Amino acid sequence: GEDVEQSLFLSVREGDSSVINCTYTDSSSTYLYWYKQEPGAGLQLLTYIFSNMDMKQDQRLTVLLNKKDKHLSLRIADTQTGDSAIYFCAEEGSGGYQKVTFGTGTKLQVIP
Amino acid sequence: EAQVTQNPRYLITVTGKKLTVTCSQNMNHEYMSWYRQDPGLGLRQIYYSMNVEVTDKGDVPEGYKVSRKEKRNFPLILESPSPNQTSLYFCASSPRPGTGDLRAFFGQGTRLTVV
């Protein structure tokens, strides 16, 4: 089946940029997503990118997609302590139905 | 307010005692899913449903059942829970593809412990 990989931890200083990386195996992915999970809460959709796009920017968030290498990244500019959370990338395959595969999640720790 | 509601939030049960975790959404979404979240494994899909009376297995369906008799409800049933089903469970709903709305809404989670 499809596989989505992320590193487990990332630690950055407040005000710096954070880059969270993700690799996936399904070459037929249609949409790729980034979700944020704060402690004790469910997942919140942060942003998404369609597979025919290379980049998407949304305020402090920049998503880069390298479809050839099947590599997705999320850059958070001017990282704040409120950005501390677990970030999941997820990919949705083609096939006319929604089957989303999530990565293992990256825990972002922001140091004041 | 648009939301996905799971109940209960926390549950401790004994091996073999049947239980149901309820999930309800108020957005008239067609798609609903159940996931379990385990450390180091991320979220794994258990079952999903594309519409009323249409359900299909996800990646880890063994030991679980679901039903979709109404659009708003998608309960997760553990007929005979075992300790390896101790996990954090999430229900999610989303509009069907093609609507232009890709937002998936997640419930708050149900932390299940089977002893």
PDB file of C-alpha atoms in Angstrom:
ATOM      1  CA  GLY A   1       0.000   0.000   0.000  1.00  0.00           C
ATOM      2  CA  GLU A   2       0.889   3.651  -0.017  1.00  0.00           C
ATOM      3  CA  ASP A   3       3.509   4.891   2.393  1.00  0.00           C
ATOM      4  CA  VAL A   4       4.014   8.397   3.761  1.00  0.00           C
ATOM      5  CA  GLU A   5       7.143   9.134   5.805  1.00  0.00           C
ATOM      6  CA  GLN A   6       8.060  12.020   8.069  1.00  0.00           C
ATOM      7  CA  SER A   7      10.758  12.654  10.626  1.00  0.00           C
ATOM      8  CA  LEU A   8       9.399  12.417  14.156  1.00  0.00           C
ATOM      9  CA  PHE A   9      10.764  15.561  15.779  1.00  0.00           C
ATOM     10  CA  LEU A  10      11.811  19.096  14.905  1.00  0.00           C
ATOM     11  CA  SER A  11      12.978  21.779  17.300  1.00  0.00           C
ATOM     12  CA  VAL A  12      13.317  25.449  16.287  1.00  0.00           C
ATOM     13  CA  ARG A  13      13.760  28.794  18.013  1.00  0.00           C
ATOM     14  CA  GLU A  14      10.924  31.286  18.078  1.00  0.00           C
ATOM     15  CA  GLY A  15      11.163  33.637  15.114  1.00  0.00           C
ATOM     16  CA  ASP A  16      13.093  31.184  12.936  1.00  0.00           C
ATOM     17  CA  SER A  17      11.616  29.313   9.985  1.00  0.00           C
ATOM     18  CA  SER A  18      10.546  25.697  10.358  1.00  0.00           C
ATOM     19  CA  VAL A  19      10.654  23.211   7.517  1.00  0.00           C
ATOM     20  CA  ILE A  20       8.806  19.937   7.916  1.00  0.00           C
ATOM     21  CA  ASN A  21       9.465  17.318   5.264  1.00  0.00           C
ATOM     22  CA  CYS A  22       7.423  14.422   3.962  1.00  0.00           C
ATOM     23  CA  THR A  23       7.974  11.733   1.344  1.00  0.00           C
ATOM     24  CA  TYR A  24       5.317   9.574  -0.209  1.00  0.00           C
ATOM     25  CA  THR A  25       5.213   6.637  -2.579  1.00  0.00           C
ATOM     26  CA  ASP A  26       1.910   6.907  -4.452  1.00  0.00           C
ATOM     27  CA  SER A  27       2.659   8.475  -7.819  1.00  0.00           C
ATOM     28  CA  SER A  28      -1.071   8.838  -8.531  1.00  0.00           C
ATOM     29  CA  SER A  29      -1.691  11.179  -5.610  1.00  0.00           C
ATOM     30  CA  THR A  30      -4.186  13.906  -6.442  1.00  0.00           C
ATOM     31  CA  TYR A  31      -4.103  16.095  -3.357  1.00  0.00           C
ATOM     32  CA  LEU A  32      -1.529  16.403  -0.583  1.00  0.00           C
ATOM     33  CA  TYR A  33      -2.441  17.883   2.750  1.00  0.00           C
ATOM     34  CA  TRP A  34      -0.878  19.284   5.872  1.00  0.00           C
ATOM     35  CA  TYR A  35      -2.743  18.905   9.147  1.00  0.00           C
ATOM     36  CA  LYS A  36      -1.953  20.312  12.584  1.00  0.00           C
ATOM     37  CA  GLN A  37      -2.767  18.508  15.821  1.00  0.00           C
ATOM     38  CA  GLU A  38      -2.531  20.449  19.045  1.00  0.00           C
ATOM     39  CA  PRO A  39      -2.321  18.551  22.354  1.00  0.00           C
ATOM     40  CA  GLY A  40      -5.573  16.833  23.258  1.00  0.00           C
ATOM     41  CA  ALA A  41      -7.284  17.918  20.060  1.00  0.00           C
ATOM     42  CA  GLY A  42      -8.270  16.471  16.723  1.00  0.00           C
ATOM     43  CA  LEU A  43      -6.611  17.296  13.436  1.00  0.00           C
ATOM     44  CA  GLN A  44      -7.070  20.653  11.771  1.00  0.00           C
ATOM     45  CA  LEU A  45      -6.491  21.088   8.050  1.00  0.00           C
ATOM     46  CA  LEU A  46      -3.784  23.730   7.542  1.00  0.00           C
ATOM     47  CA  THR A  47      -3.347  23.743   3.811  1.00  0.00           C
ATOM     48  CA  TYR A  48      -3.316  21.508   0.777  1.00  0.00           C
ATOM     49  CA  ILE A  49      -1.785  21.392  -2.674  1.00  0.00           C
ATOM     50  CA  PHE A  50      -3.025  19.840  -5.870  1.00  0.00           C
ATOM     51  CA  SER A  51      -0.558  17.453  -7.446  1.00  0.00           C
ATOM     52  CA  ASN A  52      -0.046  19.566 -10.584  1.00  0.00           C
ATOM     53  CA  MET A  53       1.233  22.504  -8.520  1.00  0.00           C
ATOM     54  CA  ASP A  54       4.811  23.095  -7.383  1.00  0.00           C
ATOM     55  CA  MET A  55       4.216  25.634  -4.679  1.00  0.00           C
ATOM     56  CA  LYS A  56       1.461  27.187  -2.660  1.00  0.00           C
ATOM     57  CA  GLN A  57       1.766  30.070  -0.248  1.00  0.00           C
ATOM     58  CA  ASP A  58      -0.754  30.960   2.423  1.00  0.00           C
ATOM     59  CA  GLN A  59       0.341  33.715   4.816  1.00  0.00           C
ATOM     60  CA  ARG A  60       3.195  32.218   6.899  1.00  0.00           C
ATOM     61  CA  LEU A  61       2.860  28.804   5.297  1.00  0.00           C
ATOM     62  CA  THR A  62       4.620  27.722   2.110  1.00  0.00           C
ATOM     63  CA  VAL A  63       4.077  24.276   0.644  1.00  0.00           C
ATOM     64  CA  LEU A  64       6.589  22.922  -1.863  1.00  0.00           C
ATOM     65  CA  LEU A  65       5.914  19.822  -3.936  1.00  0.00           C
ATOM     66  CA  ASN A  66       8.554  17.936  -5.881  1.00  0.00           C
ATOM     67  CA  LYS A  67       6.465  15.395  -7.720  1.00  0.00           C
ATOM     68  CA  LYS A  68       9.443  13.746  -9.390  1.00  0.00           C
ATOM     69  CA  ASP A  69      11.034  12.934  -6.024  1.00  0.00           C
ATOM     70  CA  LYS A  70       7.637  12.523  -4.302  1.00  0.00           C
ATOM     71  CA  HIS A  71       8.708  15.042  -1.690  1.00  0.00           C
ATOM     72  CA  LEU A  72       6.456  17.526   0.088  1.00  0.00           C
ATOM     73  CA  SER A  73       7.526  20.197   2.541  1.00  0.00           C
ATOM     74  CA  LEU A  74       5.823  22.723   4.782  1.00  0.00           C
ATOM     75  CA  ARG A  75       7.685  25.881   5.672  1.00  0.00           C
ATOM     76  CA  ILE A  76       6.418  28.002   8.551  1.00  0.00           C
ATOM     77  CA  ALA A  77       7.909  31.486   8.545  1.00  0.00           C
ATOM     78  CA  ASP A  78       8.494  33.372  11.814  1.00  0.00           C
ATOM     79  CA  THR A  79       7.611  30.334  13.911  1.00  0.00           C
ATOM     80  CA  GLN A  80       5.713  31.125  17.099  1.00  0.00           C
ATOM     81  CA  THR A  81       5.223  29.140  20.315  1.00  0.00           C
ATOM     82  CA  GLY A  82       1.601  28.619  19.246  1.00  0.00           C
ATOM     83  CA  ASP A  83       2.906  26.636  16.296  1.00  0.00           C
ATOM     84  CA  SER A  84       4.097  23.883  18.654  1.00  0.00           C
ATOM     85  CA  ALA A  85       2.077  20.839  17.636  1.00  0.00           C
ATOM     86  CA  ILE A  86       2.243  17.620  15.664  1.00  0.00           C
ATOM     87  CA  TYR A  87       2.094  18.127  11.898  1.00  0.00           C
ATOM     88  CA  PHE A  88       0.829  15.393   9.629  1.00  0.00           C
ATOM     89  CA  CYS A  89       1.194  15.237   5.906  1.00  0.00           C
ATOM     90  CA  ALA A  90      -1.370  13.164   4.057  1.00  0.00           C
ATOM     91  CA  GLU A  91      -1.901  12.115   0.488  1.00  0.00           C
ATOM     92  CA  GLU A  92      -5.092  11.292  -1.305  1.00  0.00           C
ATOM     93  CA  GLY A  93      -4.823   8.773  -4.108  1.00  0.00           C
ATOM     94  CA  SER A  94      -6.785   8.765  -7.308  1.00  0.00           C
ATOM     95  CA  GLY A  95      -9.532   6.252  -8.059  1.00  0.00           C
ATOM     96  CA  GLY A  96     -12.737   8.153  -7.603  1.00  0.00           C
ATOM     97  CA  TYR A  97     -12.966   7.728  -3.866  1.00  0.00           C
ATOM     98  CA  GLN A  98     -11.382   9.333  -0.902  1.00  0.00           C
ATOM     99  CA  LYS A  99      -8.717   7.253   0.705  1.00  0.00           C
ATOM    100  CA  VAL A 100      -6.249   9.371   2.554  1.00  0.00           C
ATOM    101  CA  THR A 101      -2.958   8.007   3.871  1.00  0.00           C
ATOM    102  CA  PHE A 102      -1.371   9.915   6.723  1.00  0.00           C
ATOM    103  CA  GLY A 103       2.269  10.211   7.615  1.00  0.00           C
ATOM    104  CA  THR A 104       3.624   9.376  11.042  1.00  0.00           C
ATOM    105  CA  GLY A 105       3.520  13.001  12.159  1.00  0.00           C
ATOM    106  CA  THR A 106       6.316  15.454  13.046  1.00  0.00           C
ATOM    107  CA  LYS A 107       6.309  16.956  16.507  1.00  0.00           C
ATOM    108  CA  LEU A 108       7.390  20.586  16.248  1.00  0.00           C
ATOM    109  CA  GLN A 109       8.801  22.119  19.398  1.00  0.00           C
ATOM    110  CA  VAL A 110       9.267  25.893  19.402  1.00  0.00           C
ATOM    111  CA  ILE A 111      11.797  27.176  21.920  1.00  0.00           C
ATOM    112  CA  PRO A 112      11.107  30.689  23.246  1.00  0.00           C
TER     113      PRO A 112
ATOM    114  CA  GLU B   1     -21.297  25.404  14.351  1.00  0.00           C
ATOM    115  CA  ALA B   2     -19.838  22.813  11.983  1.00  0.00           C
ATOM    116  CA  GLN B   3     -18.525  19.910  13.973  1.00  0.00           C
ATOM    117  CA  VAL B   4     -17.849  16.222  14.295  1.00  0.00           C
ATOM    118  CA  THR B   5     -18.842  14.840  17.684  1.00  0.00           C
ATOM    119  CA  GLN B   6     -17.416  11.642  19.107  1.00  0.00           C
ATOM    120  CA  ASN B   7     -18.525   9.896  22.259  1.00  0.00           C
ATOM    121  CA  PRO B   8     -17.170   8.949  24.641  1.00  0.00           C
ATOM    122  CA  ARG B   9     -13.932  10.958  24.850  1.00  0.00           C
ATOM    123  CA  TYR B  10     -12.359   8.438  27.211  1.00  0.00           C
ATOM    124  CA  LEU B  11     -13.169   4.783  27.761  1.00  0.00           C
ATOM    125  CA  ILE B  12     -11.561   2.022  29.774  1.00  0.00           C
ATOM    126  CA  THR B  13     -12.994  -1.434  29.162  1.00  0.00           C
ATOM    127  CA  VAL B  14     -12.143  -5.087  29.621  1.00  0.00           C
ATOM    128  CA  THR B  15     -11.149  -7.594  26.975  1.00  0.00           C
ATOM    129  CA  GLY B  16     -14.122  -9.078  25.142  1.00  0.00           C
ATOM    130  CA  LYS B  17     -16.772  -6.603  26.232  1.00  0.00           C
ATOM    131  CA  LYS B  18     -18.498  -5.180  23.164  1.00  0.00           C
ATOM    132  CA  LEU B  19     -18.402  -1.412  22.802  1.00  0.00           C
ATOM    133  CA  THR B  20     -19.517   1.279  20.373  1.00  0.00           C
ATOM    134  CA  VAL B  21     -17.940   4.655  19.779  1.00  0.00           C
ATOM    135  CA  THR B  22     -20.386   7.064  18.227  1.00  0.00           C
ATOM    136  CA  CYS B  23     -19.616   9.715  15.632  1.00  0.00           C
ATOM    137  CA  SER B  24     -22.001  12.347  14.355  1.00  0.00           C
ATOM    138  CA  GLN B  25     -21.521  15.238  11.922  1.00  0.00           C
ATOM    139  CA  ASN B  26     -23.823  18.169  11.232  1.00  0.00           C
ATOM    140  CA  MET B  27     -22.467  19.259   7.853  1.00  0.00           C
ATOM    141  CA  ASN B  28     -24.361  16.875   5.581  1.00  0.00           C
ATOM    142  CA  HIS B  29     -21.039  15.395   4.469  1.00  0.00           C
ATOM    143  CA  GLU B  30     -21.095  12.269   2.396  1.00  0.00           C
ATOM    144  CA  TYR B  31     -17.680  10.953   3.363  1.00  0.00           C
ATOM    145  CA  MET B  32     -16.849   9.715   6.844  1.00  0.00           C
ATOM    146  CA  SER B  33     -13.849   7.790   8.135  1.00  0.00           C
ATOM    147  CA  TRP B  34     -12.438   6.247  11.270  1.00  0.00           C
ATOM    148  CA  TYR B  35      -8.737   6.376  12.115  1.00  0.00           C
ATOM    149  CA  ARG B  36      -6.598   5.150  14.941  1.00  0.00           C
ATOM    150  CA  GLN B  37      -3.539   7.054  16.056  1.00  0.00           C
ATOM    151  CA  ASP B  38      -0.623   5.213  17.633  1.00  0.00           C
ATOM    152  CA  PRO B  39       2.814   6.587  18.578  1.00  0.00           C
ATOM    153  CA  GLY B  40       5.266   6.390  15.709  1.00  0.00           C
ATOM    154  CA  LEU B  41       2.602   5.114  13.318  1.00  0.00           C
ATOM    155  CA  GLY B  42       0.617   8.255  12.621  1.00  0.00           C
ATOM    156  CA  LEU B  43      -3.034   7.859  11.667  1.00  0.00           C
ATOM    157  CA  ARG B  44      -4.184   4.664  10.051  1.00  0.00           C
ATOM    158  CA  GLN B  45      -7.556   4.372   8.419  1.00  0.00           C
ATOM    159  CA  ILE B  46      -9.833   1.683   9.835  1.00  0.00           C
ATOM    160  CA  TYR B  47     -12.983   2.063   7.722  1.00  0.00           C
ATOM    161  CA  TYR B  48     -14.510   4.696   5.514  1.00  0.00           C
ATOM    162  CA  SER B  49     -17.916   5.383   4.077  1.00  0.00           C
ATOM    163  CA  MET B  50     -18.758   7.199   0.872  1.00  0.00           C
ATOM    164  CA  ASN B  51     -22.457   7.476   1.589  1.00  0.00           C
ATOM    165  CA  VAL B  52     -25.356   5.879   3.426  1.00  0.00           C
ATOM    166  CA  GLU B  53     -25.079   2.082   3.365  1.00  0.00           C
ATOM    167  CA  VAL B  54     -21.712   2.297   1.543  1.00  0.00           C
ATOM    168  CA  THR B  55     -18.702   1.329   3.635  1.00  0.00           C
ATOM    169  CA  ASP B  56     -15.283  -0.079   2.854  1.00  0.00           C
ATOM    170  CA  LYS B  57     -12.205  -1.295   4.668  1.00  0.00           C
ATOM    171  CA  GLY B  58      -9.259   0.947   5.274  1.00  0.00           C
ATOM    172  CA  ASP B  59      -5.759  -0.187   6.141  1.00  0.00           C
ATOM    173  CA  VAL B  60      -6.435  -1.761   9.553  1.00  0.00           C
ATOM    174  CA  PRO B  61     -10.033  -3.031   9.657  1.00  0.00           C
ATOM    175  CA  GLU B  62      -9.488  -6.254  11.624  1.00  0.00           C
ATOM    176  CA  GLY B  63     -11.468  -6.351  14.854  1.00  0.00           C
ATOM    177  CA  TYR B  64     -13.730  -3.441  13.910  1.00  0.00           C
ATOM    178  CA  LYS B  65     -17.146  -2.988  12.357  1.00  0.00           C
ATOM    179  CA  VAL B  66     -18.958   0.117  11.167  1.00  0.00           C
ATOM    180  CA  SER B  67     -22.403   1.009   9.929  1.00  0.00           C
ATOM    181  CA  ARG B  68     -23.841   3.958   8.018  1.00  0.00           C
ATOM    182  CA  LYS B  69     -27.585   3.832   8.309  1.00  0.00           C
ATOM    183  CA  GLU B  70     -27.934   7.616   8.310  1.00  0.00           C
ATOM    184  CA  LYS B  71     -25.804  10.252   6.662  1.00  0.00           C
ATOM    185  CA  ARG B  72     -24.883  12.013   9.890  1.00  0.00           C
ATOM    186  CA  ASN B  73     -23.843   8.979  11.981  1.00  0.00           C
ATOM    187  CA  PHE B  74     -20.953   6.566  11.577  1.00  0.00           C
ATOM    188  CA  PRO B  75     -20.472   4.417  14.691  1.00  0.00           C
ATOM    189  CA  LEU B  76     -17.384   2.274  15.245  1.00  0.00           C
ATOM    190  CA  ILE B  77     -18.103  -1.104  16.839  1.00  0.00           C
ATOM    191  CA  LEU B  78     -15.615  -3.331  18.605  1.00  0.00           C
ATOM    192  CA  GLU B  79     -17.373  -6.672  19.022  1.00  0.00           C
ATOM    193  CA  SER B  80     -14.670  -8.228  21.199  1.00  0.00           C
ATOM    194  CA  PRO B  81     -12.043  -5.640  22.122  1.00  0.00           C
ATOM    195  CA  SER B  82      -8.484  -6.752  22.766  1.00  0.00           C
ATOM    196  CA  PRO B  83      -5.560  -4.896  24.387  1.00  0.00           C
ATOM    197  CA  ASN B  84      -3.951  -4.228  20.980  1.00  0.00           C
ATOM    198  CA  GLN B  85      -6.930  -2.011  20.199  1.00  0.00           C
ATOM    199  CA  THR B  86      -5.876   0.389  22.931  1.00  0.00           C
ATOM    200  CA  SER B  87      -5.419   3.584  20.962  1.00  0.00           C
ATOM    201  CA  LEU B  88      -6.632   7.098  20.205  1.00  0.00           C
ATOM    202  CA  TYR B  89      -9.482   7.016  17.694  1.00  0.00           C
ATOM    203  CA  PHE B  90     -10.595   9.809  15.400  1.00  0.00           C
ATOM    204  CA  CYS B  91     -13.679  10.156  13.286  1.00  0.00           C
ATOM    205  CA  ALA B  92     -13.589  12.482  10.286  1.00  0.00           C
ATOM    206  CA  SER B  93     -16.055  13.739   7.720  1.00  0.00           C
ATOM    207  CA  SER B  94     -15.617  15.609   4.461  1.00  0.00           C
ATOM    208  CA  PRO B  95     -17.548  16.580   1.352  1.00  0.00           C
ATOM    209  CA  ARG B  96     -17.222  14.284  -1.633  1.00  0.00           C
ATOM    210  CA  PRO B  97     -14.513  15.123  -4.199  1.00  0.00           C
ATOM    211  CA  GLY B  98     -15.538  17.486  -6.949  1.00  0.00           C
ATOM    212  CA  THR B  99     -17.370  19.927  -4.736  1.00  0.00           C
ATOM    213  CA  GLY B 100     -14.357  22.192  -4.534  1.00  0.00           C
ATOM    214  CA  ASP B 101     -14.325  21.938  -0.782  1.00  0.00           C
ATOM    215  CA  LEU B 102     -11.508  19.792   0.532  1.00  0.00           C
ATOM    216  CA  ARG B 103     -11.873  20.498   4.186  1.00  0.00           C
ATOM    217  CA  ALA B 104     -11.982  17.430   6.362  1.00  0.00           C
ATOM    218  CA  PHE B 105     -13.338  17.889   9.854  1.00  0.00           C
ATOM    219  CA  PHE B 106     -12.061  15.726  12.671  1.00  0.00           C
ATOM    220  CA  GLY B 107     -13.673  14.840  15.946  1.00  0.00           C
ATOM    221  CA  GLN B 108     -11.898  15.484  19.246  1.00  0.00           C
ATOM    222  CA  GLY B 109     -10.805  11.886  19.580  1.00  0.00           C
ATOM    223  CA  THR B 110     -11.689   8.927  21.805  1.00  0.00           C
ATOM    224  CA  ARG B 111      -8.955   7.491  23.972  1.00  0.00           C
ATOM    225  CA  LEU B 112      -9.713   3.797  24.426  1.00  0.00           C
ATOM    226  CA  THR B 113      -7.909   1.528  26.874  1.00  0.00           C
ATOM    227  CA  VAL B 114      -8.607  -2.213  26.813  1.00  0.00           C
ATOM    228  CA  VAL B 115      -7.338  -4.118  29.846  1.00  0.00           C
TER     229      VAL B 115
END
